[in-house]
Amino acid sequence: MSLPAEFEQFHWMVDMVQNVDLGLIVIDKDYKIQVWNGFMTHHSGKQPHEVIGHTLFEVFPEIQPDWFKLKTKPVYHLGCRSFITWQQRPYLFKCRNVRPVTQQCEFMYQNVTLNPMRTPTGAVNSVFLSIQDATAEALIAQRCEC
């Protein structure tokens, strides 16, 4: 007996979210973490049960609440994306650098995109963050500046 196609597709989606080479996080309007994928577990060392239901600011005290809330304001109020690049701030989440080729850095440089997540009625009640490892790019750029 085969599984319904919708269930199989849902299973694939969950598998992709957990195994994609990007950090994926969903936060609500209170900045509480709702989704935490495998990339974030691997790089931050924090397990989903340690972070889900807690605010970003509890889990990552290095994130300044006032600054981060300004970054999310256009996402919640205008429904548009917001960006944080490694040039503006080397990282949002202090994660160890685990790439063997680029071990010259103690932490992972990151590019972060903050995306609105719309309800069926169009309201934005959550933000989806995608975190890209930009360490190799940052190291190349820094060498060129020397």
PDB file of C-alpha atoms in Angstrom:
ATOM      1  CA  MET A   1       0.000   0.000   0.000  1.00  0.00           C
ATOM      2  CA  SER A   2       1.429   3.398  -0.965  1.00  0.00           C
ATOM      3  CA  LEU A   3       1.180   6.615   1.006  1.00  0.00           C
ATOM      4  CA  PRO A   4      -0.966   9.465  -0.316  1.00  0.00           C
ATOM      5  CA  ALA A   5       1.048  11.815  -2.539  1.00  0.00           C
ATOM      6  CA  GLU A   6       0.394  14.805  -0.236  1.00  0.00           C
ATOM      7  CA  PHE A   7       1.834  12.955   2.764  1.00  0.00           C
ATOM      8  CA  GLU A   8       4.907  11.933   0.784  1.00  0.00           C
ATOM      9  CA  GLN A   9       5.457  15.517  -0.390  1.00  0.00           C
ATOM     10  CA  PHE A  10       5.060  16.804   3.171  1.00  0.00           C
ATOM     11  CA  HIS A  11       7.662  14.264   4.339  1.00  0.00           C
ATOM     12  CA  TRP A  12      10.030  15.414   1.587  1.00  0.00           C
ATOM     13  CA  MET A  13       9.554  19.056   2.597  1.00  0.00           C
ATOM     14  CA  VAL A  14      10.374  18.317   6.217  1.00  0.00           C
ATOM     15  CA  ASP A  15      13.440  16.343   5.123  1.00  0.00           C
ATOM     16  CA  MET A  16      14.602  19.208   2.888  1.00  0.00           C
ATOM     17  CA  VAL A  17      14.147  21.811   5.641  1.00  0.00           C
ATOM     18  CA  GLN A  18      16.165  19.695   8.059  1.00  0.00           C
ATOM     19  CA  ASN A  19      18.993  18.868   5.638  1.00  0.00           C
ATOM     20  CA  VAL A  20      19.413  21.928   3.401  1.00  0.00           C
ATOM     21  CA  ASP A  21      22.781  23.695   3.668  1.00  0.00           C
ATOM     22  CA  LEU A  22      21.148  26.846   5.075  1.00  0.00           C
ATOM     23  CA  GLY A  23      20.018  27.789   8.528  1.00  0.00           C
ATOM     24  CA  LEU A  24      16.237  28.006   8.641  1.00  0.00           C
ATOM     25  CA  ILE A  25      14.443  29.594  11.573  1.00  0.00           C
ATOM     26  CA  VAL A  26      10.878  30.828  12.042  1.00  0.00           C
ATOM     27  CA  ILE A  27      10.111  33.372  14.765  1.00  0.00           C
ATOM     28  CA  ASP A  28       6.763  34.804  15.816  1.00  0.00           C
ATOM     29  CA  LYS A  29       5.928  38.430  16.657  1.00  0.00           C
ATOM     30  CA  ASP A  30       7.223  37.901  20.191  1.00  0.00           C
ATOM     31  CA  TYR A  31      10.548  36.750  18.677  1.00  0.00           C
ATOM     32  CA  LYS A  32       9.997  33.222  19.966  1.00  0.00           C
ATOM     33  CA  ILE A  33      11.597  30.491  17.894  1.00  0.00           C
ATOM     34  CA  GLN A  34       9.053  28.219  16.213  1.00  0.00           C
ATOM     35  CA  VAL A  35      11.254  26.274  13.751  1.00  0.00           C
ATOM     36  CA  TRP A  36      14.938  25.359  14.070  1.00  0.00           C
ATOM     37  CA  ASN A  37      16.522  23.204  11.377  1.00  0.00           C
ATOM     38  CA  GLY A  38      19.428  20.763  11.314  1.00  0.00           C
ATOM     39  CA  PHE A  39      21.913  23.331   9.943  1.00  0.00           C
ATOM     40  CA  MET A  40      21.304  25.523  12.992  1.00  0.00           C
ATOM     41  CA  THR A  41      21.600  22.557  15.350  1.00  0.00           C
ATOM     42  CA  HIS A  42      24.888  21.492  13.763  1.00  0.00           C
ATOM     43  CA  HIS A  43      26.491  24.932  13.651  1.00  0.00           C
ATOM     44  CA  SER A  44      25.191  26.478  16.881  1.00  0.00           C
ATOM     45  CA  GLY A  45      25.347  23.328  18.999  1.00  0.00           C
ATOM     46  CA  LYS A  46      21.840  24.110  20.272  1.00  0.00           C
ATOM     47  CA  GLN A  47      19.205  21.394  19.993  1.00  0.00           C
ATOM     48  CA  PRO A  48      15.624  22.216  18.903  1.00  0.00           C
ATOM     49  CA  HIS A  49      14.214  21.391  22.364  1.00  0.00           C
ATOM     50  CA  GLU A  50      16.621  23.975  23.849  1.00  0.00           C
ATOM     51  CA  VAL A  51      15.492  26.838  21.601  1.00  0.00           C
ATOM     52  CA  ILE A  52      11.911  26.300  20.398  1.00  0.00           C
ATOM     53  CA  GLY A  53       9.538  28.422  22.471  1.00  0.00           C
ATOM     54  CA  HIS A  54      12.350  30.714  23.666  1.00  0.00           C
ATOM     55  CA  THR A  55      13.085  34.173  22.278  1.00  0.00           C
ATOM     56  CA  LEU A  56      16.086  34.769  20.069  1.00  0.00           C
ATOM     57  CA  PHE A  57      17.360  37.146  22.729  1.00  0.00           C
ATOM     58  CA  GLU A  58      17.263  34.463  25.453  1.00  0.00           C
ATOM     59  CA  VAL A  59      19.067  31.919  23.298  1.00  0.00           C
ATOM     60  CA  PHE A  60      21.508  34.399  21.712  1.00  0.00           C
ATOM     61  CA  PRO A  61      22.150  37.235  24.189  1.00  0.00           C
ATOM     62  CA  GLU A  62      24.654  38.778  21.734  1.00  0.00           C
ATOM     63  CA  ILE A  63      21.711  39.871  19.547  1.00  0.00           C
ATOM     64  CA  GLN A  64      20.721  43.395  20.559  1.00  0.00           C
ATOM     65  CA  PRO A  65      16.898  43.441  20.755  1.00  0.00           C
ATOM     66  CA  ASP A  66      16.429  47.080  19.674  1.00  0.00           C
ATOM     67  CA  TRP A  67      18.669  46.650  16.620  1.00  0.00           C
ATOM     68  CA  PHE A  68      17.071  43.347  15.582  1.00  0.00           C
ATOM     69  CA  LYS A  69      13.541  44.683  16.023  1.00  0.00           C
ATOM     70  CA  LEU A  70      14.409  47.519  13.634  1.00  0.00           C
ATOM     71  CA  LYS A  71      15.537  44.916  11.074  1.00  0.00           C
ATOM     72  CA  THR A  72      12.225  43.030  11.381  1.00  0.00           C
ATOM     73  CA  LYS A  73       9.991  46.113  11.360  1.00  0.00           C
ATOM     74  CA  PRO A  74       9.697  46.380   7.532  1.00  0.00           C
ATOM     75  CA  VAL A  75       9.095  42.635   7.328  1.00  0.00           C
ATOM     76  CA  TYR A  76       6.170  42.718   9.758  1.00  0.00           C
ATOM     77  CA  HIS A  77       4.725  46.094   8.742  1.00  0.00           C
ATOM     78  CA  LEU A  78       5.352  46.236   4.985  1.00  0.00           C
ATOM     79  CA  GLY A  79       5.610  42.543   4.182  1.00  0.00           C
ATOM     80  CA  CYS A  80       8.978  42.969   2.470  1.00  0.00           C
ATOM     81  CA  ARG A  81      12.301  41.250   2.951  1.00  0.00           C
ATOM     82  CA  SER A  82      15.119  42.582   5.061  1.00  0.00           C
ATOM     83  CA  PHE A  83      18.785  41.631   4.835  1.00  0.00           C
ATOM     84  CA  ILE A  84      21.789  41.412   7.132  1.00  0.00           C
ATOM     85  CA  THR A  85      25.095  40.878   5.361  1.00  0.00           C
ATOM     86  CA  TRP A  86      28.419  39.827   6.800  1.00  0.00           C
ATOM     87  CA  GLN A  87      29.808  43.233   5.738  1.00  0.00           C
ATOM     88  CA  GLN A  88      27.301  44.992   8.032  1.00  0.00           C
ATOM     89  CA  ARG A  89      27.706  42.547  10.878  1.00  0.00           C
ATOM     90  CA  PRO A  90      29.932  39.435  10.659  1.00  0.00           C
ATOM     91  CA  TYR A  91      27.244  37.179  12.134  1.00  0.00           C
ATOM     92  CA  LEU A  92      23.792  37.257  13.664  1.00  0.00           C
ATOM     93  CA  PHE A  93      24.158  33.910  15.430  1.00  0.00           C
ATOM     94  CA  LYS A  94      27.563  33.183  16.922  1.00  0.00           C
ATOM     95  CA  CYS A  95      28.199  29.792  15.360  1.00  0.00           C
ATOM     96  CA  ARG A  96      31.477  27.974  15.186  1.00  0.00           C
ATOM     97  CA  ASN A  97      33.154  27.671  11.810  1.00  0.00           C
ATOM     98  CA  VAL A  98      33.128  23.981  10.926  1.00  0.00           C
ATOM     99  CA  ARG A  99      34.444  24.098   7.359  1.00  0.00           C
ATOM    100  CA  PRO A 100      37.889  22.474   7.200  1.00  0.00           C
ATOM    101  CA  VAL A 101      39.123  24.647   4.312  1.00  0.00           C
ATOM    102  CA  THR A 102      38.260  27.924   6.023  1.00  0.00           C
ATOM    103  CA  GLN A 103      39.321  27.199   9.595  1.00  0.00           C
ATOM    104  CA  GLN A 104      41.150  30.538   9.775  1.00  0.00           C
ATOM    105  CA  CYS A 105      38.062  31.985  11.491  1.00  0.00           C
ATOM    106  CA  GLU A 106      36.729  31.065  14.897  1.00  0.00           C
ATOM    107  CA  PHE A 107      33.135  31.848  13.881  1.00  0.00           C
ATOM    108  CA  MET A 108      30.953  31.578  10.788  1.00  0.00           C
ATOM    109  CA  TYR A 109      30.388  34.761   8.788  1.00  0.00           C
ATOM    110  CA  GLN A 110      26.733  34.939   7.749  1.00  0.00           C
ATOM    111  CA  ASN A 111      24.352  36.508   5.277  1.00  0.00           C
ATOM    112  CA  VAL A 112      20.810  36.519   6.642  1.00  0.00           C
ATOM    113  CA  THR A 113      17.527  37.107   4.835  1.00  0.00           C
ATOM    114  CA  LEU A 114      14.405  37.904   6.853  1.00  0.00           C
ATOM    115  CA  ASN A 115      11.282  36.883   4.931  1.00  0.00           C
ATOM    116  CA  PRO A 116       7.628  37.559   5.763  1.00  0.00           C
ATOM    117  CA  MET A 117       5.431  34.515   6.327  1.00  0.00           C
ATOM    118  CA  ARG A 118       1.861  35.334   5.383  1.00  0.00           C
ATOM    119  CA  THR A 119      -1.264  33.736   6.804  1.00  0.00           C
ATOM    120  CA  PRO A 120      -4.053  32.781   4.367  1.00  0.00           C
ATOM    121  CA  THR A 121      -5.572  36.230   5.035  1.00  0.00           C
ATOM    122  CA  GLY A 122      -2.307  37.997   4.115  1.00  0.00           C
ATOM    123  CA  ALA A 123      -1.250  39.005   7.633  1.00  0.00           C
ATOM    124  CA  VAL A 124       2.417  38.661   8.575  1.00  0.00           C
ATOM    125  CA  ASN A 125       2.594  37.038  12.006  1.00  0.00           C
ATOM    126  CA  SER A 126       5.920  35.265  11.603  1.00  0.00           C
ATOM    127  CA  VAL A 127       9.321  35.850  10.046  1.00  0.00           C
ATOM    128  CA  PHE A 128      11.362  33.184   8.311  1.00  0.00           C
ATOM    129  CA  LEU A 129      15.136  33.666   8.575  1.00  0.00           C
ATOM    130  CA  SER A 130      17.516  31.984   6.163  1.00  0.00           C
ATOM    131  CA  ILE A 131      21.141  31.949   7.274  1.00  0.00           C
ATOM    132  CA  GLN A 132      23.857  31.402   4.691  1.00  0.00           C
ATOM    133  CA  ASP A 133      27.460  30.558   5.583  1.00  0.00           C
ATOM    134  CA  ALA A 134      29.487  33.387   3.997  1.00  0.00           C
ATOM    135  CA  THR A 135      32.818  32.541   5.641  1.00  0.00           C
ATOM    136  CA  ALA A 136      34.669  31.621   2.436  1.00  0.00           C
ATOM    137  CA  GLU A 137      33.385  34.776   0.710  1.00  0.00           C
ATOM    138  CA  ALA A 138      34.406  36.950   3.669  1.00  0.00           C
ATOM    139  CA  LEU A 139      37.898  35.461   3.811  1.00  0.00           C
ATOM    140  CA  ILE A 140      38.454  36.043   0.085  1.00  0.00           C
ATOM    141  CA  ALA A 141      37.240  39.641   0.361  1.00  0.00           C
ATOM    142  CA  GLN A 142      39.430  40.310   3.400  1.00  0.00           C
ATOM    143  CA  ARG A 143      42.531  38.930   1.632  1.00  0.00           C
ATOM    144  CA  CYS A 144      41.876  41.180  -1.355  1.00  0.00           C
ATOM    145  CA  GLU A 145      41.732  44.254   0.889  1.00  0.00           C
ATOM    146  CA  CYS A 146      45.182  43.610   2.367  1.00  0.00           C
TER     147      CYS A 146
END
